[in-house]
Short mmCIF file of C-alpha atoms in Angstrom, two decimals:
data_model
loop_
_atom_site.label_atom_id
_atom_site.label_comp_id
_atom_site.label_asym_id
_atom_site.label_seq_id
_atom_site.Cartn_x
_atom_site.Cartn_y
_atom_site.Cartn_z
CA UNK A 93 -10.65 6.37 22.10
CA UNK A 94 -9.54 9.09 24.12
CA UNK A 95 -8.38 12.69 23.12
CA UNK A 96 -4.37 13.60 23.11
CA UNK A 97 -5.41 16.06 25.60
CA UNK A 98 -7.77 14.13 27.70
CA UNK A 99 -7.34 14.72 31.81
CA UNK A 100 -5.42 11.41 31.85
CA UNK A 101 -2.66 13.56 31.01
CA UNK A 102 -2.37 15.59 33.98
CA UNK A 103 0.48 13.59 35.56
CA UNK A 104 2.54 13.74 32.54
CA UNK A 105 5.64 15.63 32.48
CA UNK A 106 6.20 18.60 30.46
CA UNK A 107 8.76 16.54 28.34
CA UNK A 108 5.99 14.19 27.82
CA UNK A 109 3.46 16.59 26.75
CA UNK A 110 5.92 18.23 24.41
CA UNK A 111 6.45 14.69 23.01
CA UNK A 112 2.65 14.00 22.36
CA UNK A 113 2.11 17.48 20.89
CA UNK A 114 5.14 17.10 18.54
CA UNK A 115 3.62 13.81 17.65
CA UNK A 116 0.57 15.45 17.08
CA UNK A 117 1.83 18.00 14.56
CA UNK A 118 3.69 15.67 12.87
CA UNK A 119 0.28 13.83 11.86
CA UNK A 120 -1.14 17.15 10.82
CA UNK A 121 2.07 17.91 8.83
CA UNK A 122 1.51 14.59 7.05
CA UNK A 123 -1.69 14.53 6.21
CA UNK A 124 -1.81 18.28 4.52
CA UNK A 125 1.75 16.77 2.45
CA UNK A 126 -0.64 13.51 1.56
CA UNK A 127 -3.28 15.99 0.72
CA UNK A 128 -1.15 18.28 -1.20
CA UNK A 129 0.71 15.46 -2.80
CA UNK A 130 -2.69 13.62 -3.96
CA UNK A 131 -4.33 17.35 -4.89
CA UNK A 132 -5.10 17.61 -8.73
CA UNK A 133 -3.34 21.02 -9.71
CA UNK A 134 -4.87 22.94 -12.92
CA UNK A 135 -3.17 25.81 -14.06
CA UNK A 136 -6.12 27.65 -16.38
CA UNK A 137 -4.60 29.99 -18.82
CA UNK A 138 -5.56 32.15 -21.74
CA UNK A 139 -5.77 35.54 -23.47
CA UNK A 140 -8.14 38.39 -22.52
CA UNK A 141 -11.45 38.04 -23.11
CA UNK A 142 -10.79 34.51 -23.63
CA UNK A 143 -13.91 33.38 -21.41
CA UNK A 144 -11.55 32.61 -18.16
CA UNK A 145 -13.42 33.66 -15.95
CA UNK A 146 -16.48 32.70 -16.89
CA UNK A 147 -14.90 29.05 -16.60
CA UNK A 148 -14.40 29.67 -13.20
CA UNK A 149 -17.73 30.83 -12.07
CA UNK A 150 -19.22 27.56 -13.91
CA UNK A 151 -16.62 25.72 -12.04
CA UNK A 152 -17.96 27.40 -8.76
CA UNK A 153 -21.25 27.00 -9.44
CA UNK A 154 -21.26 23.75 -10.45
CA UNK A 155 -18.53 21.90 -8.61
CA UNK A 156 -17.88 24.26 -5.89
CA UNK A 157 -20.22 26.29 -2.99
CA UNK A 158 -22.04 28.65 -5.48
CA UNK A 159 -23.02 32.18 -4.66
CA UNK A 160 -24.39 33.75 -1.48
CA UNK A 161 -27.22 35.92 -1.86
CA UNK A 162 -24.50 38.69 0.06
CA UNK A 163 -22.32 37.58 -2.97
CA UNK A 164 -24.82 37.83 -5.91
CA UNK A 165 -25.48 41.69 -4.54
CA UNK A 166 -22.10 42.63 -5.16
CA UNK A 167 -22.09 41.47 -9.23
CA UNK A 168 -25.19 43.84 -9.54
CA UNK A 169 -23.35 47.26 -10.08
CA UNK A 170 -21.34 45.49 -12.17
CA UNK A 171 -24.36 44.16 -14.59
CA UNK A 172 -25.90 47.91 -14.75
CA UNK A 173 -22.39 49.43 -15.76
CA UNK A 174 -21.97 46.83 -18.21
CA UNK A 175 -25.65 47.19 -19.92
CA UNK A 176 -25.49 51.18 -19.35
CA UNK A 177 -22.14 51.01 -21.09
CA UNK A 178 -22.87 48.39 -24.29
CA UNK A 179 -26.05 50.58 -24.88
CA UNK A 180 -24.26 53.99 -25.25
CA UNK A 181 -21.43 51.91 -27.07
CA UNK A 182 -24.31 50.70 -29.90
CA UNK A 183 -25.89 54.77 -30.05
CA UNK A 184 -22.03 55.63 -30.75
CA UNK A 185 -22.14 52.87 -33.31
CA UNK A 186 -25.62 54.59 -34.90
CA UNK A 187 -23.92 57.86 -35.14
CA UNK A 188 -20.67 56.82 -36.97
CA UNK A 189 -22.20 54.89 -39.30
CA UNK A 190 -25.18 56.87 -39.84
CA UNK A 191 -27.66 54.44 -38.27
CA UNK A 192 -31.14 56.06 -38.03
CA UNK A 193 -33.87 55.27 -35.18
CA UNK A 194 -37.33 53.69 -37.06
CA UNK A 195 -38.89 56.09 -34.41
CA UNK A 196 -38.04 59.59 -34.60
CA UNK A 197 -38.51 60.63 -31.07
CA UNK A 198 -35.84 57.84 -29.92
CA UNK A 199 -33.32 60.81 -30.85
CA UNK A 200 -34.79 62.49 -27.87
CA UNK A 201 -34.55 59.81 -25.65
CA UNK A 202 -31.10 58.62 -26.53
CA UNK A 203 -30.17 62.37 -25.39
CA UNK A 204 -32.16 61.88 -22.02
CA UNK A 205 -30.39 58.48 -21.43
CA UNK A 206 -27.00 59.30 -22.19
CA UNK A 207 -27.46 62.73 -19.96
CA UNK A 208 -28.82 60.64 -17.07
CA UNK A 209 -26.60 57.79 -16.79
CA UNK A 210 -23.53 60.61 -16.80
CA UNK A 211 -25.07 62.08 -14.01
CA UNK A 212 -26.00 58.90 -11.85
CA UNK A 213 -23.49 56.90 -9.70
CA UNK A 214 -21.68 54.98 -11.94
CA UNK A 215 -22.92 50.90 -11.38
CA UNK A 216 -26.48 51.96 -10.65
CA UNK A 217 -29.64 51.67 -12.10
CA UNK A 218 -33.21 53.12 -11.40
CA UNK A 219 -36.46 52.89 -12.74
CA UNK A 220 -36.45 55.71 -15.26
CA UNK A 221 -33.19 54.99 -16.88
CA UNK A 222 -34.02 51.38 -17.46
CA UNK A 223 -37.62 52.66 -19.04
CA UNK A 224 -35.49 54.94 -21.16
CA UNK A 225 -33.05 52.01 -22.08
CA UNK A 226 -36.44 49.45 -22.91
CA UNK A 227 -37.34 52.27 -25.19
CA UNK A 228 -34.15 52.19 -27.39
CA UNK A 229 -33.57 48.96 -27.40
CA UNK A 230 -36.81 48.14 -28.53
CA UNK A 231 -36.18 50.55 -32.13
CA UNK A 232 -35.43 48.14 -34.85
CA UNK A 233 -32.68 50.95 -35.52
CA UNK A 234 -31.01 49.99 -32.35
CA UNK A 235 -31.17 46.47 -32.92
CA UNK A 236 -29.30 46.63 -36.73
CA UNK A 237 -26.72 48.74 -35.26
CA UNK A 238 -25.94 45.96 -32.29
CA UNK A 239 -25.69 43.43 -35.46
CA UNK A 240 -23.55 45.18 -37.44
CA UNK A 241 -21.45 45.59 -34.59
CA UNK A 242 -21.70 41.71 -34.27
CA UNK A 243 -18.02 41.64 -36.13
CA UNK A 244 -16.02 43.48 -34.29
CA UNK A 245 -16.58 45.03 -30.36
CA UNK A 246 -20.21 42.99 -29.14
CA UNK A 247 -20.04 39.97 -27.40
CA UNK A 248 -22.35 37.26 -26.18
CA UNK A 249 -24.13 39.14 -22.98
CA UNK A 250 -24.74 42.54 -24.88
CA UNK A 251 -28.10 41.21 -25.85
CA UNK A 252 -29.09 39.04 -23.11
CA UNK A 253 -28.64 41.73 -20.20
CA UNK A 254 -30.76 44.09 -22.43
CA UNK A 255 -33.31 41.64 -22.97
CA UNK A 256 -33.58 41.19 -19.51
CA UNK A 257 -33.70 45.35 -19.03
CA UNK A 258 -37.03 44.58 -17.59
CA UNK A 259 -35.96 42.59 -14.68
CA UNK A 260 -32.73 44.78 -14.22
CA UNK A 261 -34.77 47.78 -13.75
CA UNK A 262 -36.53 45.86 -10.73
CA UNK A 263 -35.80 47.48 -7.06
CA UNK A 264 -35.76 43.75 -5.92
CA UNK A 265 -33.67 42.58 -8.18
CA UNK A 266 -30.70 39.71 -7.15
CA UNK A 267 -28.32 38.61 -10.11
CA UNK A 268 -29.29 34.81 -10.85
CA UNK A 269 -26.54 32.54 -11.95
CA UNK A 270 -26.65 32.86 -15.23
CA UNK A 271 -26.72 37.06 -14.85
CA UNK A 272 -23.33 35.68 -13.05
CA UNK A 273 -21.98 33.73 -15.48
CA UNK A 274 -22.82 36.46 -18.12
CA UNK A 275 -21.47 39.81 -16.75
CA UNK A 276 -17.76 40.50 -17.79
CA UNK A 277 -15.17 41.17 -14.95
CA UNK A 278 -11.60 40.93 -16.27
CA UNK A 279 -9.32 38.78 -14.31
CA UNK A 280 -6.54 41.10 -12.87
CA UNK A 281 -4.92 38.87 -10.59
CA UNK A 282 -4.93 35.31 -9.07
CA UNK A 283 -7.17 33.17 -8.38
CA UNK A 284 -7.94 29.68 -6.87
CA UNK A 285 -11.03 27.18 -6.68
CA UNK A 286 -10.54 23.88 -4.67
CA UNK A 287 -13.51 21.34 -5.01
CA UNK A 288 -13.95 17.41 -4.37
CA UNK A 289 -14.86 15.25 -7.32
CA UNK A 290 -15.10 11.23 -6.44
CA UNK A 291 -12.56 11.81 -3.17
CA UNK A 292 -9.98 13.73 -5.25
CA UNK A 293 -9.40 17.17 -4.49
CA UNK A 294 -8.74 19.55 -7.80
CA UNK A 295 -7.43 23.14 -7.48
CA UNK A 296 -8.42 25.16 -10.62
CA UNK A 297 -5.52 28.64 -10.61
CA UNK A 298 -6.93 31.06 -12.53
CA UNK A 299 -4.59 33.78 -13.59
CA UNK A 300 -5.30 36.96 -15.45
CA UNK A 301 -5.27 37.34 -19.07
CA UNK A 302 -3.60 40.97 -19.58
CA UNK A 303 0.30 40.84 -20.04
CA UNK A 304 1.25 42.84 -16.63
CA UNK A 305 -0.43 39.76 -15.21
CA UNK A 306 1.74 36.74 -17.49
CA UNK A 307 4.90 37.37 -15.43
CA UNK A 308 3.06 36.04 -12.12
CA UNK A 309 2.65 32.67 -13.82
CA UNK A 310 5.86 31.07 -13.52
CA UNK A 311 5.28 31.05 -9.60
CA UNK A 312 2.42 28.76 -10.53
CA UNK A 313 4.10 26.12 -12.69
CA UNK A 314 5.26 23.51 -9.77
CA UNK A 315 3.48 20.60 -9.66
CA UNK A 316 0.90 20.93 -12.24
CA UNK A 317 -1.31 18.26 -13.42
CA UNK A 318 -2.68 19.71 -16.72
CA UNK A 319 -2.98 23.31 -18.37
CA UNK A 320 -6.06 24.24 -19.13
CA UNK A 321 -5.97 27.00 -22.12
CA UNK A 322 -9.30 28.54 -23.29
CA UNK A 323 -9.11 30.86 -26.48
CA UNK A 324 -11.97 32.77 -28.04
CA UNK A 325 -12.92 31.10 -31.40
CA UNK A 326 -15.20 33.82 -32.09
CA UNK A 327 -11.79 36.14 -32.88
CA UNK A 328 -11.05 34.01 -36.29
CA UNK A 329 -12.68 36.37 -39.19
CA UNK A 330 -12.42 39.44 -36.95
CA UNK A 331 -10.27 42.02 -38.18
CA UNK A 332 -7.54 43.31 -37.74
CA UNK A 333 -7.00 39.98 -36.43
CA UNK A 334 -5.15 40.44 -33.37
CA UNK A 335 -7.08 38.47 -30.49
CA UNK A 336 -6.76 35.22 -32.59
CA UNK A 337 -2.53 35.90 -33.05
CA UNK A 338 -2.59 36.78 -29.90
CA UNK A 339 -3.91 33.31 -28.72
CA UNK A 340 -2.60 31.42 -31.04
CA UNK A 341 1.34 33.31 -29.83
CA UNK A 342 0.19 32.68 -26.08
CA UNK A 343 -0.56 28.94 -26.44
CA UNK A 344 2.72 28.29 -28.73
CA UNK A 345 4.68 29.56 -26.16
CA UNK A 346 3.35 28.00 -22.73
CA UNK A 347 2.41 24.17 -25.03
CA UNK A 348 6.54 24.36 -25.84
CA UNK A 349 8.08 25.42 -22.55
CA UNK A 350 10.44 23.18 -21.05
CA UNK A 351 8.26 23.47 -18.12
CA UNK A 352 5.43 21.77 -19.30
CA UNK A 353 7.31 19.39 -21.52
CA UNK A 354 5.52 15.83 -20.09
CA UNK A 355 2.41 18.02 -18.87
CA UNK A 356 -0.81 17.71 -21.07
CA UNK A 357 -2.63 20.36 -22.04
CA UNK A 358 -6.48 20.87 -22.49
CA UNK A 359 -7.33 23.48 -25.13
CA UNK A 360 -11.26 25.08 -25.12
CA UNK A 361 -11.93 26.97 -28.24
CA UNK A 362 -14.48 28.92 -26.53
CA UNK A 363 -17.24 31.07 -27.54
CA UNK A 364 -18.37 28.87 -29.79
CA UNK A 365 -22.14 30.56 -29.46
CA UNK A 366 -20.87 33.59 -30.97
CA UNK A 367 -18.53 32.24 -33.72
CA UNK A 368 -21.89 30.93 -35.18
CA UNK A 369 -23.35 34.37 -35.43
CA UNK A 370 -20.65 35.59 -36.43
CA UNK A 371 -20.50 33.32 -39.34
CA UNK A 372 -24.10 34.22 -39.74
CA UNK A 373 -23.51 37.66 -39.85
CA UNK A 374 -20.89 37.46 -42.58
CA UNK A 375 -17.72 37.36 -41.13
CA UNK A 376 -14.83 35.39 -43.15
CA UNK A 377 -12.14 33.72 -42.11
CA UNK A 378 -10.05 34.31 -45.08
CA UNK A 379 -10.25 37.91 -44.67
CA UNK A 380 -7.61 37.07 -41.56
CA UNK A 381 -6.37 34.32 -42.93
CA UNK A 382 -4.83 33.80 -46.13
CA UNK A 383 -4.07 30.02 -46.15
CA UNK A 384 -8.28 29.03 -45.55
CA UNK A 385 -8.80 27.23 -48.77
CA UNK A 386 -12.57 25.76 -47.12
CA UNK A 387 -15.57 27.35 -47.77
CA UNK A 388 -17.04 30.64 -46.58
CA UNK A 389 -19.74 30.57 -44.19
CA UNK A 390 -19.28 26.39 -43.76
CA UNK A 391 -18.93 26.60 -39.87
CA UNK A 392 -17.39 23.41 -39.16
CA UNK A 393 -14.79 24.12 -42.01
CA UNK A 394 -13.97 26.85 -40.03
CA UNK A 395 -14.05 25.57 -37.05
CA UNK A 396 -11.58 22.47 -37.45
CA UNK A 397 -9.24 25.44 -39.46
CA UNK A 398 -9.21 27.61 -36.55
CA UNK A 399 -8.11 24.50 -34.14
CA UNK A 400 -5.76 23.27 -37.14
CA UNK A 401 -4.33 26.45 -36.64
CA UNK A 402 -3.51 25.50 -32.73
CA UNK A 403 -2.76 22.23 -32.87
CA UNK A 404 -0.08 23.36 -35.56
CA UNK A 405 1.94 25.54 -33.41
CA UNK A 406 3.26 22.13 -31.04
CA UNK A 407 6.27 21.22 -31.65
CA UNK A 408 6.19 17.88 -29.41
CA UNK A 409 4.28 15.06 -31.35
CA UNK A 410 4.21 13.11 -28.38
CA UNK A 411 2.58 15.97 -26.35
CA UNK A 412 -1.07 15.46 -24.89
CA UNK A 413 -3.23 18.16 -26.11
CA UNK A 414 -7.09 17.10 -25.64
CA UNK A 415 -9.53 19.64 -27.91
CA UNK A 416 -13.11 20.79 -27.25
CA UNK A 417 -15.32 23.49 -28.55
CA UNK A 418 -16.96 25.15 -25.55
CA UNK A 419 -19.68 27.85 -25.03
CA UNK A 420 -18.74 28.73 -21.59
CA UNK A 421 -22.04 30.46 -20.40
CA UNK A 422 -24.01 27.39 -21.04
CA UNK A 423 -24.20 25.83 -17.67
CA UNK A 424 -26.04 22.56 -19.16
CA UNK A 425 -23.41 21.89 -21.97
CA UNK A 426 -20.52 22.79 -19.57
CA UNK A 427 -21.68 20.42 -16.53
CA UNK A 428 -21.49 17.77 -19.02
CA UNK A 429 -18.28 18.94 -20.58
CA UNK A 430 -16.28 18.97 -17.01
CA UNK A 431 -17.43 15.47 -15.69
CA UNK A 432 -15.79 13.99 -18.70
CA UNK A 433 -12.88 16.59 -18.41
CA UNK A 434 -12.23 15.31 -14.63
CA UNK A 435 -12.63 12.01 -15.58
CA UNK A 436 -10.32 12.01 -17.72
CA UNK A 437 -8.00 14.00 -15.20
CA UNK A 438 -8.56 11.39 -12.53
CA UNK A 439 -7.67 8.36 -14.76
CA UNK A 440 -4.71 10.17 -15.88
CA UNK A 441 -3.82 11.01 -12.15
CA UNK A 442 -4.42 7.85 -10.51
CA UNK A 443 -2.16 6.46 -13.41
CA UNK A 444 0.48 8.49 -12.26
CA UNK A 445 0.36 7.87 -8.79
CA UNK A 446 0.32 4.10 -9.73
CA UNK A 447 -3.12 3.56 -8.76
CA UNK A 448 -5.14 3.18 -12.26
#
């Protein structure tokens, strides 16, 4: 079969050619409207800190293209100010509440640290500081003030990027996936991952979590196949308790707009990994709560009353709302959790289309 614009056209007039071509964007025009029209559309929404992003990278990662190595270089300034940062943030901690280093001379070196990563370009690391950060983090001091910070400003890479201080400090070093996964960039604006499972296309929207952001989202809503809504678990027994009200507010009011009356919703209660130490560490639930009649430190007590707490504020009974408890930055746990998720979001598609 011969090309539209094979030589045989040479004797055709122009009213001809103009013909053919129209022709010929008219198939193109179709096919991107059959595309677009057959596309599964997720809107992923959620408060800051929520674990959004981190959604998204798995997504990439493990439906999508992945990272370049061009790509991995650019998280790495953003993995040394994070570590630089949560360090001073836990000597702070020591101070305030009178926190002592086990080893004396760790006073010392906290001072060199803190003077030298004020004076270096912010987002870079180099061989001395990251001996000087080993040092601290090693002192069982430094350690008991990251857990009693555990309740209230830590979260789950603090830890694992300064256990990994080693291979940080490395002149070679190129962020691995799960570096990727872990390092916290808030989402300040929009954006979009298209990838193919079984011949359908899905686009995942991912829009930022801060309120300047929220207004963009109504731009969003058309044609929507589900909502994806991801909420941090680990903010139930945090005080004051405003992350958790804050999530709880956010998903009330987007699982009862008129908009996504007949659209289902898929809620993550994420972070489940640190809800558990949490729980471990002491928090309680009632603290935040005053209706938790369960039991203190029972973790799947409090677990199914933090999604009661969710599934409560619908006010359509007939409304699809499929629950999970996530731990985002486990790449194992999640590939498994999204090939049932898009199973279940082809069935439902192809049942809309008339096709399942």
């Amino acid at each position: 079969m011969g090309s539209l614009w094979s030589s045989d056209q040479s004797n055709l007039s122009e009213e001809q050619l103009a013909l053919i071509q129209s022709k010929s964007i008219d198939q193109i025009i179709r096919k991107e409207a059959w595309i677009i029209k057959n596309m599964v559309k997720l809107l992923l929404l959620g408060a800051s800190n929520s674990g959004k992003t981190t959604f998204s990278r798995q997504l990439q990662l493990i439906h999508g293209s992945g990272y370049s190595e061009d790509e991995r270089r650019g998280f790495k300034s953003k993995i040394f100010q994070q570590v630089i940062q949560d360090l001073s943030a836990i000597l702070q901690d020591m101070s305030d509440n009178q926190v002592e280093f086990q080893d004396p001379l760790n006073t010392e070196v906290a001072d060199v640290f803190l003077k030298i990563s004020n004076q270096i370009m912010q987002g870079s690391m180099n061989t001395r500081l990251g001996l000087l950060m080993m040092e601290l983090w090693l002192d069982p001091g430094v350690k008991l003030s990251y857990q009693l910070s555990l309740n209230s400003k830590a979260d789950d890479s603090t830890a694992f990027f300064l256990d990994s201080l080693t291979r940080l400090a490395d002149p070679n070093y190129i962020p691995n996936d799960e570096d990727i996964i872990r390092v916290r960039v808030p989402t300040k604006s929009v954006s979009e991952i298209t990838f193919h499972v079984k011949g359908i296309q899905f686009m995942v929207t991912e829009i930022g979590g801060f309120g300047c952001e929220r207004g963009k989202w109504i731009s969003y809503f058309d044609d929507v196949s589900s909502v994806i809504f991801l909420a941090a678990i680990s903010d139930f027994g945090q005080v004051p308790s405003g992350g958790i009200e804050e999530s709880l507010n956010l998903f009330e009011s987007i699982c009862n707009a008129p908009t996504f009356k007949d659209i289902s919703m898929i809620l993550f209660l994420n972070k489940m990994d640190l809800f558990l130490k949490k729980i471990q560490a002491g928090a309680r639930v009632m603290t935040a709560f005053s209706n938790y009649d369960g039991v203190e430190g029972d973790a799947k007590a409090m677990a199914l009353f933090a999604l009661k707490q969710f599934m409560d504020r619908n006010q359509t009974p007939a409304k699809l709302i499929y629950a999970h408890f996530s731990c985002a930055i486990e790449t194992s746990s999640m590939r498994f959790l999204f090939s049932a998720l898009t199973d279940m979001i082809i069935r439902s598609h192809l049942a809309t289309c008339g096709m399942y």
